[in-house]
mmCIF file of C-alpha atoms in Angstrom:
data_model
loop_
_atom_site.group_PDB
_atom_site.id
_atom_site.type_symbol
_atom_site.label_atom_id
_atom_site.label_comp_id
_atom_site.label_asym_id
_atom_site.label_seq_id
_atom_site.Cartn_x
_atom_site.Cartn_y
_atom_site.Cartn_z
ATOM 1 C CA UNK I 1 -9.564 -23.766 -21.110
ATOM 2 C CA UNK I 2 -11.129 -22.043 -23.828
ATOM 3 C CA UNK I 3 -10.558 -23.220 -27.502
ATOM 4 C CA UNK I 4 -11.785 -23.005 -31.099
ATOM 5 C CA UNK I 5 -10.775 -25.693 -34.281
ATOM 6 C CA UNK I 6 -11.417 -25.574 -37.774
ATOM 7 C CA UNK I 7 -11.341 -28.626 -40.510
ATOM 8 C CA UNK I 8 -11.965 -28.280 -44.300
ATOM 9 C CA UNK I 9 -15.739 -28.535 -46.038
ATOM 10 C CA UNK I 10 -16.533 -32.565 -46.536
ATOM 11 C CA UNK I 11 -14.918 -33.720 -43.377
ATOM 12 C CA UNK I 12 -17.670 -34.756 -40.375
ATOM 13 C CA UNK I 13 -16.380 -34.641 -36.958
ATOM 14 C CA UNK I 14 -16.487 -38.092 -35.014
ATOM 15 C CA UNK I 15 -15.206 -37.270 -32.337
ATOM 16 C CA UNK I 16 -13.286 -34.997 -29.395
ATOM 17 C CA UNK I 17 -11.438 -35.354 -26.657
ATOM 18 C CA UNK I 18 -8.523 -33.471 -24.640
ATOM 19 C CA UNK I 19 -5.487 -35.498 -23.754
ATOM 20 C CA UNK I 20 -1.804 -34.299 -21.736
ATOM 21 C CA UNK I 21 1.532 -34.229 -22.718
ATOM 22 C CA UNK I 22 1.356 -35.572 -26.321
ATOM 23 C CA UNK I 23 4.007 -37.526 -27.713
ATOM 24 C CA UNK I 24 5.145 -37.707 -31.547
ATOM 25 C CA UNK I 25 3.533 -40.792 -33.104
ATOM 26 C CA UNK I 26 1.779 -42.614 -29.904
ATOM 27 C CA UNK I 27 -1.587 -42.541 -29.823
ATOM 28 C CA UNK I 28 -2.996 -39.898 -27.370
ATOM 29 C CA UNK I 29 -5.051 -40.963 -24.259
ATOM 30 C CA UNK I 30 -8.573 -39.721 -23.599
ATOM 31 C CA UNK I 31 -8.822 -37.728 -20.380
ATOM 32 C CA UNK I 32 -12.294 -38.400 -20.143
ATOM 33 C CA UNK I 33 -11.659 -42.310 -19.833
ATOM 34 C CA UNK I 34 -8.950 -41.254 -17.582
ATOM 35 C CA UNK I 35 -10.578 -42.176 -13.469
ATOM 36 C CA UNK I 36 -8.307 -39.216 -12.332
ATOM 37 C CA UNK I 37 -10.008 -36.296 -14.735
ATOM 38 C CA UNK I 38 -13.603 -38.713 -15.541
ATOM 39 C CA UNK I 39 -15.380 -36.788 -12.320
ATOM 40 C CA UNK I 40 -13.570 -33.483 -12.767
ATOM 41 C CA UNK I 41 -13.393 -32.653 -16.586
ATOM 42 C CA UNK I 42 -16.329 -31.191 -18.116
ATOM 43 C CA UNK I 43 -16.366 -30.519 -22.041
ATOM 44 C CA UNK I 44 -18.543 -27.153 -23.057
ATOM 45 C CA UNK I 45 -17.779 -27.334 -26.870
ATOM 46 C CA UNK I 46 -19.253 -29.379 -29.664
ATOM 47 C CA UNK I 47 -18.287 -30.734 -32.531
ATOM 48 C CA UNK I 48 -18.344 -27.629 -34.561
ATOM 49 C CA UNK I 49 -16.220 -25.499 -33.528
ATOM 50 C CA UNK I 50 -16.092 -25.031 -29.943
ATOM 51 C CA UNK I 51 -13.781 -27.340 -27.958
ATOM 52 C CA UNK I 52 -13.487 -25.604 -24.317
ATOM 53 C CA UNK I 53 -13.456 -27.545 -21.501
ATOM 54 C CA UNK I 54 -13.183 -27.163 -17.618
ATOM 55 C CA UNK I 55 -11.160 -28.780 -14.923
ATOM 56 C CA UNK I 56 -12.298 -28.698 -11.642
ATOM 57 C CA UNK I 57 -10.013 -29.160 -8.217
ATOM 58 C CA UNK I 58 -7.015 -28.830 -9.556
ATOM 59 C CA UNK I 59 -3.616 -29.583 -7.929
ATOM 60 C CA UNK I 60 0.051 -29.443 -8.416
ATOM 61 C CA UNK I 61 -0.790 -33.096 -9.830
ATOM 62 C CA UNK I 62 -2.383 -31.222 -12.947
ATOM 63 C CA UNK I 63 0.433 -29.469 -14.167
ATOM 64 C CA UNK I 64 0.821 -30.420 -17.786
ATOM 65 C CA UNK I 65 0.451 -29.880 -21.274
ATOM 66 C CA UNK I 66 -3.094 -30.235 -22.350
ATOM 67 C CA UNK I 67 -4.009 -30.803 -26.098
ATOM 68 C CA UNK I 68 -7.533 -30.787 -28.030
ATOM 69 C CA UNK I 69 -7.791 -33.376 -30.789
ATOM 70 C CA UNK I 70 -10.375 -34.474 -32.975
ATOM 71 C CA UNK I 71 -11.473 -37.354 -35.518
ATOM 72 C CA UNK I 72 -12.976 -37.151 -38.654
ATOM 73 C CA UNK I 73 -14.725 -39.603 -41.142
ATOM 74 C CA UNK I 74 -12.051 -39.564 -43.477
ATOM 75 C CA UNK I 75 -9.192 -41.834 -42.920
ATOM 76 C CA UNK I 76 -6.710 -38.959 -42.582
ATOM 77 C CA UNK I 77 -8.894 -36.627 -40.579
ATOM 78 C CA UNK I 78 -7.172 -36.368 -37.212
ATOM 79 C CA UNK I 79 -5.538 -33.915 -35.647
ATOM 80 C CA UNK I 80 -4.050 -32.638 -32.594
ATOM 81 C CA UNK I 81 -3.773 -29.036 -31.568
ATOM 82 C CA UNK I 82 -0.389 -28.253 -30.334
ATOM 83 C CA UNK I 83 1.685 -26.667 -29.097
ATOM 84 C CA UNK I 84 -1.341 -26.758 -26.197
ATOM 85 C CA UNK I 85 -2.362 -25.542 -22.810
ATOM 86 C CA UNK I 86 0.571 -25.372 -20.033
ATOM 87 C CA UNK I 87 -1.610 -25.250 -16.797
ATOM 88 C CA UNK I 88 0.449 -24.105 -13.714
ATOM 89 C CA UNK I 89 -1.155 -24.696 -10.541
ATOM 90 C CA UNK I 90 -0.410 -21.983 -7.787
ATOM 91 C CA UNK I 91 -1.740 -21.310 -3.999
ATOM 92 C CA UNK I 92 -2.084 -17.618 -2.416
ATOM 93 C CA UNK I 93 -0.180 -15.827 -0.138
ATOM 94 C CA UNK I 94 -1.319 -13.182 1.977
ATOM 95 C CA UNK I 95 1.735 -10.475 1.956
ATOM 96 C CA UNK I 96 1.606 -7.749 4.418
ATOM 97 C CA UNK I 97 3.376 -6.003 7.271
ATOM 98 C CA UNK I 98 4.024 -7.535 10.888
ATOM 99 C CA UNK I 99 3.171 -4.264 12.815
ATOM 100 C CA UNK I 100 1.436 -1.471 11.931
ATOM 101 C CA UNK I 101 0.813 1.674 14.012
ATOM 102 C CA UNK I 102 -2.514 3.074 14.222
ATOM 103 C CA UNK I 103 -3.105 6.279 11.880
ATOM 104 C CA UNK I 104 -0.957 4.422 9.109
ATOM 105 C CA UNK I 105 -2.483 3.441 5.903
ATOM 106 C CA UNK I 106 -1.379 -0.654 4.964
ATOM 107 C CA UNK I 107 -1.636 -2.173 1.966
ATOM 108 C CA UNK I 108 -1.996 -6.049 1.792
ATOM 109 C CA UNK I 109 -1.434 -7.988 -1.527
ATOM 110 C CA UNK I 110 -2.771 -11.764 -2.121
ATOM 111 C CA UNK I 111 0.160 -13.233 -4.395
ATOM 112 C CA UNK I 112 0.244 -15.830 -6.411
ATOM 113 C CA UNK I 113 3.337 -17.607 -7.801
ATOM 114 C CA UNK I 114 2.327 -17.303 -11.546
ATOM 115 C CA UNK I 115 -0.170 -14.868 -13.107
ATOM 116 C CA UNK I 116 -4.125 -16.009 -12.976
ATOM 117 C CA UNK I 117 -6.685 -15.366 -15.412
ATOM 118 C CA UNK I 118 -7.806 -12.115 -16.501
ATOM 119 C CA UNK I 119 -10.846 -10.496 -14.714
ATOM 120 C CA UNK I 120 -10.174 -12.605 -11.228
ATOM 121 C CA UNK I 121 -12.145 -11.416 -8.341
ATOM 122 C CA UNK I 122 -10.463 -11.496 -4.930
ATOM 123 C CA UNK I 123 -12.395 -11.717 -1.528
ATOM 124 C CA UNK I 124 -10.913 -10.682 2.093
ATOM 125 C CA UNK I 125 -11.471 -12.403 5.120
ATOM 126 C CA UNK I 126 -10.729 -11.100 8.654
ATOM 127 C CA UNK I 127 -10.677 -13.895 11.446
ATOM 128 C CA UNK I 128 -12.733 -16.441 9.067
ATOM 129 C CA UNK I 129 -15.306 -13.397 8.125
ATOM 130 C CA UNK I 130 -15.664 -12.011 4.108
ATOM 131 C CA UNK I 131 -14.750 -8.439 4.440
ATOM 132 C CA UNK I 132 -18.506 -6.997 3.560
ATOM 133 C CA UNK I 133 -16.894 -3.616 2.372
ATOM 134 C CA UNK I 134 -15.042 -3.342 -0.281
ATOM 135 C CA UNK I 135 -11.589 -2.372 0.030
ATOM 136 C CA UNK I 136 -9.969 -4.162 -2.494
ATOM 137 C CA UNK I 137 -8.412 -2.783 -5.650
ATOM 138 C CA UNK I 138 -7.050 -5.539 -7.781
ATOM 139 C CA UNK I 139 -5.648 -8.033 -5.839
ATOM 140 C CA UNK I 140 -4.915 -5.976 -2.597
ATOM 141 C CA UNK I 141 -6.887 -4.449 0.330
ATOM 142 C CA UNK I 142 -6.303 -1.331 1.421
ATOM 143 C CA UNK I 143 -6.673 -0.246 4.962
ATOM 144 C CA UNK I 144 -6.452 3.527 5.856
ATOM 145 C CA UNK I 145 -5.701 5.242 8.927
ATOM 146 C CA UNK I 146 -6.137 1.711 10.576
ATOM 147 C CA UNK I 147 -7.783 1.422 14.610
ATOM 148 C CA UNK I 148 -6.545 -1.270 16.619
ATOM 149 C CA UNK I 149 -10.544 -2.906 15.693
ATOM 150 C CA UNK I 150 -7.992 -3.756 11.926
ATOM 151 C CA UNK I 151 -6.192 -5.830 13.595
ATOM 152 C CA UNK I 152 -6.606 -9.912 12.989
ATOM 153 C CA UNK I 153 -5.919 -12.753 11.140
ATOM 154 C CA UNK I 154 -6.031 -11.395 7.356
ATOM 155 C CA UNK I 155 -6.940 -14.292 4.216
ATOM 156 C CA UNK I 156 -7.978 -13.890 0.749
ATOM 157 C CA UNK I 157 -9.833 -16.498 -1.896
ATOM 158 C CA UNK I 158 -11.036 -16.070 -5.502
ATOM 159 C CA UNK I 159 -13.996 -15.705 -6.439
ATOM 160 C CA UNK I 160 -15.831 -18.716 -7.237
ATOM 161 C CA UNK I 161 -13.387 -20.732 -5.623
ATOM 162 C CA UNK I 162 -13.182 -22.615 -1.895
ATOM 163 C CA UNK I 163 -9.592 -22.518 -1.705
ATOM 164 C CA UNK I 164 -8.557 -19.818 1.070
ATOM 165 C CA UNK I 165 -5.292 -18.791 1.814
ATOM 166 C CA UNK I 166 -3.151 -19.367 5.077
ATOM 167 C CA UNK I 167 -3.991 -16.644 7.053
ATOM 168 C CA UNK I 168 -1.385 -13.312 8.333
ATOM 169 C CA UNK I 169 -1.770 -11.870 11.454
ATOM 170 C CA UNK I 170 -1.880 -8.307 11.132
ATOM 171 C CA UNK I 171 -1.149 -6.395 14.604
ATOM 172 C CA UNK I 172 -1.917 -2.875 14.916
ATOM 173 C CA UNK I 173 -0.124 -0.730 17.886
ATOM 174 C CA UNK I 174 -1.090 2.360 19.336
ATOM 175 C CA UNK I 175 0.588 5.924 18.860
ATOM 176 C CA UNK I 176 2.793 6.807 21.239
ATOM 177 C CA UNK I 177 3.672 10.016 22.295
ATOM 178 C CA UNK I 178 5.656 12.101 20.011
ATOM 179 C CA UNK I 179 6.079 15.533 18.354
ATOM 180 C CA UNK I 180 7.933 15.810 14.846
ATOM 181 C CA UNK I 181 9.888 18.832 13.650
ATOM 182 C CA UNK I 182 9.921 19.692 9.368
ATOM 183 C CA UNK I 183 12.940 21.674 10.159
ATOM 184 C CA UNK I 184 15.654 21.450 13.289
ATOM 185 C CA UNK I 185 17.114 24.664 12.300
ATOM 186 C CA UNK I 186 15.828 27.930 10.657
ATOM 187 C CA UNK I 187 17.442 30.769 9.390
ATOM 188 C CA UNK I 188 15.063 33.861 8.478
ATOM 189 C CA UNK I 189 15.205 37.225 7.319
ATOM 190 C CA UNK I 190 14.795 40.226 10.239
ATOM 191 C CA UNK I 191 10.824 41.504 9.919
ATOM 192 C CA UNK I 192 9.866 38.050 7.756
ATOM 193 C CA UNK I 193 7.546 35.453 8.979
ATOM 194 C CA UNK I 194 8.840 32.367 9.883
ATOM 195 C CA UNK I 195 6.505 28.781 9.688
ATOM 196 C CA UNK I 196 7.665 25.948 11.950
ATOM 197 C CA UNK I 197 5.772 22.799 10.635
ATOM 198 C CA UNK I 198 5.221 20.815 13.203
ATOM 199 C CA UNK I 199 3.305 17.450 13.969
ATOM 200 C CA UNK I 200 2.129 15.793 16.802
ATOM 201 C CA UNK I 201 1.078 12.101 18.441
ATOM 202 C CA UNK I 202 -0.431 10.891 21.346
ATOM 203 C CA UNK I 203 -1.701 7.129 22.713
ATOM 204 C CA UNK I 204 -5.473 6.342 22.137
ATOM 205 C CA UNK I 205 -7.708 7.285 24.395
ATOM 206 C CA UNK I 206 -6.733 10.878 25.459
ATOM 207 C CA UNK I 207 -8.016 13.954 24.874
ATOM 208 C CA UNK I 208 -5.962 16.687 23.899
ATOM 209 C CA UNK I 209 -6.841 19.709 26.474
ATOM 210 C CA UNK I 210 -4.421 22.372 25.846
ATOM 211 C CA UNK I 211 -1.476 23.087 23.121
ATOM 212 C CA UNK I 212 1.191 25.423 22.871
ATOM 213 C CA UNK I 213 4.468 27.044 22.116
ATOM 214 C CA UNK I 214 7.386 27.807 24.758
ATOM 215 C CA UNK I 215 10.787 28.503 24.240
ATOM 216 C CA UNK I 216 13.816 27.869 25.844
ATOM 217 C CA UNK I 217 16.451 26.842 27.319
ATOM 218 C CA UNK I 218 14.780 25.900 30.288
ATOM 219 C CA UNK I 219 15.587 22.931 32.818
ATOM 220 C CA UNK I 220 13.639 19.843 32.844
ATOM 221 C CA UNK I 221 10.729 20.135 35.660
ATOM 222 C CA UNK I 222 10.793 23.422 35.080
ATOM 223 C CA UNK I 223 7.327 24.929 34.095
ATOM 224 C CA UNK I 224 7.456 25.889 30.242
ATOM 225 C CA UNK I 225 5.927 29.570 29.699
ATOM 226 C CA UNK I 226 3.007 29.512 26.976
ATOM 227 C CA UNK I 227 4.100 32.374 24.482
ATOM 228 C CA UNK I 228 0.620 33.250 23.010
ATOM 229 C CA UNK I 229 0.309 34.713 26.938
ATOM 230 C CA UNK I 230 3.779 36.613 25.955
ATOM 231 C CA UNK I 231 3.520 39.980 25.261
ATOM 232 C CA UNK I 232 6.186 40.218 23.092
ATOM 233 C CA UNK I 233 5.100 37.355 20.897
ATOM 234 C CA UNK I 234 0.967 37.256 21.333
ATOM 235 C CA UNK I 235 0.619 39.694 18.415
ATOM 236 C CA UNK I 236 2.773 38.151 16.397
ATOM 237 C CA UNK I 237 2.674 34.174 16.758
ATOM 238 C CA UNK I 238 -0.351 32.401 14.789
ATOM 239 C CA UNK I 239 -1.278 28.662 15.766
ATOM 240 C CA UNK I 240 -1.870 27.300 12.733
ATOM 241 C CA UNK I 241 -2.295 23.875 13.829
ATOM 242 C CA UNK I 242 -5.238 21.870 15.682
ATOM 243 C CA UNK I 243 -5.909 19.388 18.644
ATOM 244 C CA UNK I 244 -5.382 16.202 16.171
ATOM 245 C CA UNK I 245 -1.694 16.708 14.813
ATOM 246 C CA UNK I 246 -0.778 19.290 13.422
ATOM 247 C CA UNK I 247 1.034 22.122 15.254
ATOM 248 C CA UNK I 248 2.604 24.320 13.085
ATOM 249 C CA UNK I 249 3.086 27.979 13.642
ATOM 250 C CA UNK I 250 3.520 30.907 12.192
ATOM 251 C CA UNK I 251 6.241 33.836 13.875
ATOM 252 C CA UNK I 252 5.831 36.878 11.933
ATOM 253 C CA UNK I 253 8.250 40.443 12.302
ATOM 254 C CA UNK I 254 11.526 38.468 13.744
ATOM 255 C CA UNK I 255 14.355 39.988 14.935
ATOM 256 C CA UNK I 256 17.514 38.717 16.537
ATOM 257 C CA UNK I 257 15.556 38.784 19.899
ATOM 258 C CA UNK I 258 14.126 36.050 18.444
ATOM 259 C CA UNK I 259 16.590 33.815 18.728
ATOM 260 C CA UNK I 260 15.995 30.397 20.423
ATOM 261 C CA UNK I 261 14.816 27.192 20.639
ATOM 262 C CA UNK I 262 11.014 26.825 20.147
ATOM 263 C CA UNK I 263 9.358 23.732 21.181
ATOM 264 C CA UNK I 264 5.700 22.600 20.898
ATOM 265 C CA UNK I 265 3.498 21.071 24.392
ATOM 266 C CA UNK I 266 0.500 19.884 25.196
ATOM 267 C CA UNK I 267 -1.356 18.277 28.107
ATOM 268 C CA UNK I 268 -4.170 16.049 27.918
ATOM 269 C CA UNK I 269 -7.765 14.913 30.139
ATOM 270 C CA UNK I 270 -4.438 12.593 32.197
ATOM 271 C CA UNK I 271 -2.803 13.955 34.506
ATOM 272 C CA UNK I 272 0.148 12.820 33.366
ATOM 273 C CA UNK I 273 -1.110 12.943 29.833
ATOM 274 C CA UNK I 274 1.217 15.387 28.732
ATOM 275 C CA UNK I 275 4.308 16.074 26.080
ATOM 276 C CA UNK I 276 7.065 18.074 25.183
ATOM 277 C CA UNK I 277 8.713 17.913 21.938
ATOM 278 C CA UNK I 278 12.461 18.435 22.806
ATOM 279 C CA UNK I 279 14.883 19.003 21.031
ATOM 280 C CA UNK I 280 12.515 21.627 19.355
ATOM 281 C CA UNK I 281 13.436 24.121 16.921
ATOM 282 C CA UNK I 282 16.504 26.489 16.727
ATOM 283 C CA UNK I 283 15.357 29.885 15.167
ATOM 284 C CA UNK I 284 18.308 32.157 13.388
ATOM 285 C CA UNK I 285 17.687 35.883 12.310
ATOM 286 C CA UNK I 286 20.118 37.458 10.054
ATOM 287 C CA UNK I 287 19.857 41.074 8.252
ATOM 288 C CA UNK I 288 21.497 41.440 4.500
ATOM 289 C CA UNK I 289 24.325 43.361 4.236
ATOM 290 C CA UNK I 290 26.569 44.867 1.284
ATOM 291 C CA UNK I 291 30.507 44.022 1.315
ATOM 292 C CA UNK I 292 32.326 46.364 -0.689
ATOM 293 C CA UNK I 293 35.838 48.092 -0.929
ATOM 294 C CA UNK I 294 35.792 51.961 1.051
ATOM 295 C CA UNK I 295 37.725 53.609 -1.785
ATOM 296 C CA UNK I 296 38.484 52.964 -5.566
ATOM 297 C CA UNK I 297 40.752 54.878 -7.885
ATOM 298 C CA UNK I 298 39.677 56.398 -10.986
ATOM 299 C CA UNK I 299 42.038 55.149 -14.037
ATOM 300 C CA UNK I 300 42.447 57.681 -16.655
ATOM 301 C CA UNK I 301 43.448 56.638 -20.002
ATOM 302 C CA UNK I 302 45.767 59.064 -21.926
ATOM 303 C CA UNK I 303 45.264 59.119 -25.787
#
């Protein structure tokens, strides 16, 4: 607890001490004579100006008031600093999702029921071990695109201190299969290009092989047709995507034989590794036209 004092020229300090929860008019007990602060209160001032101390292992039990008061030679040379010191004694909470999927980015906060002292340094343990990297920003760790290796029993500390926080289990599931549409339904402009933003997601451990566009309706089993190998749309479709997750396309010079549902597949190094993303989506081409009246009559004004 950090603390300076002044007293006016001619006055010779005797001596200082820290006491709790003053009361008007009693006399205010020593905390160092005190057997449950003696082995845990440490004063770092003098009897200048300085009058800081430090309280080590603190509890609940602490929370009080604490006061700085000196003594000088003269017989009306005491005082007693107050209002003083309100020490609230908090433990830390690890907050942070259940379940995460791998691929997301998590953020985990160690919280503290009041605010701690400026310039606190927080340290992360997985499973009993200090996080070596540093992740932390403040007083949270962030995790991005998290592998199931993330997952554990997540603590935190401050630095400089022993006390370590109940631990969180953090679990981390695979992706599962899945494809991801920006937009169900598109209506374009004949001859424009149309994008179809499209993501994709698939369970560790495969390999994408092959990825592609089909269109439909077609019946489930049936085998969906790869339209890059179309003639009518190999010129004019652009995979814009990759073999990660991103699928998006790019249909350029539509026309209203265009019209369908598009879908994206792809198979991977299992045989029965593969995905369609169904519903997919429903393309629209419409041409602009000009509505006007066949015939107007001329109104002639007589003057």
């Amino acid at each position: 607890m950090s603390c300076t004092y002044t007293y006016p020229t001619g006055h010779k300090i005797t001596k200082v001490f820290w006491t709790k929860n003053p009361v008007k008019g009693d006399e205010s007990p020593d905390l160092f004579k005190d057997p449950e602060y003696s082995q845990r209160l440490q004063y770092l001032g003098d009897k200048q100006q300085n009058c800081t101390i430090r309280l080590s292992h603190v509890t609940q039990k602490d929370e009080h008031e604490y006061c700085f008061r000196f003594i000088t030679d003269k017989p009306d040379g005491k005082w007693i600093g107050r209002p003083g010191v309100t020490l609230t004694v908090t433990d830390l909470q690890v907050e942070s999702p259940e379940r995460v999927t791998e691929g997301d980015s998590v953020r985990l906060t160690c919280k503290s029921s009041c605010a701690l002292t400026d310039g606190a340094t927080f340290i992360w343990y997985r499973n009993s071990q200090p996080l070596t990297e540093r992740r932390d920003r403040n007083n949270q760790l962030l995790l991005q695109s998290v592998r199931r290796e993330d997952a554990g029993r997540y603590s935190c500390a401050l630095h400089g201190h022993t006390y370590i926080s109940p631990a969180v289990h953090l679990r981390v599931s695979g992706a599962g299969w899945g494809v991801s549409y920006s937009h169900s339904h598109i209506c374009a402009l004949k001859n424009s290009s149309v994008i179809m933003n499209c993501t994709y997601t698939y369970p560790t451990g495969y390999q994408v092989k092959k990825v592609f566009w089909t269109k439909g309706p077609k019946m489930k089993g049936d085998e969906s047709p790869d339209l890059s190998n179309d003639t009518e749309y190999s010129q004019r479709l652009q995979y814009l995507g990759d073999k990660q997750q991103n699928c998006t396309i790019r249909l350029s010079h539509v026309t209203q034989k265009d019209e369908h549902m598009y879908y994206f597949r792809f198979t991977t190094n299992v045989t029965k590794g593969r995905w369609v993303g169904r519903p997919g989506v429903t393309l629209n081409v419409t041409d602009l036209q000009v509505e006007s009246p066949e015939r107007v009559t001329e109104e002639i004004q007589s003057v």
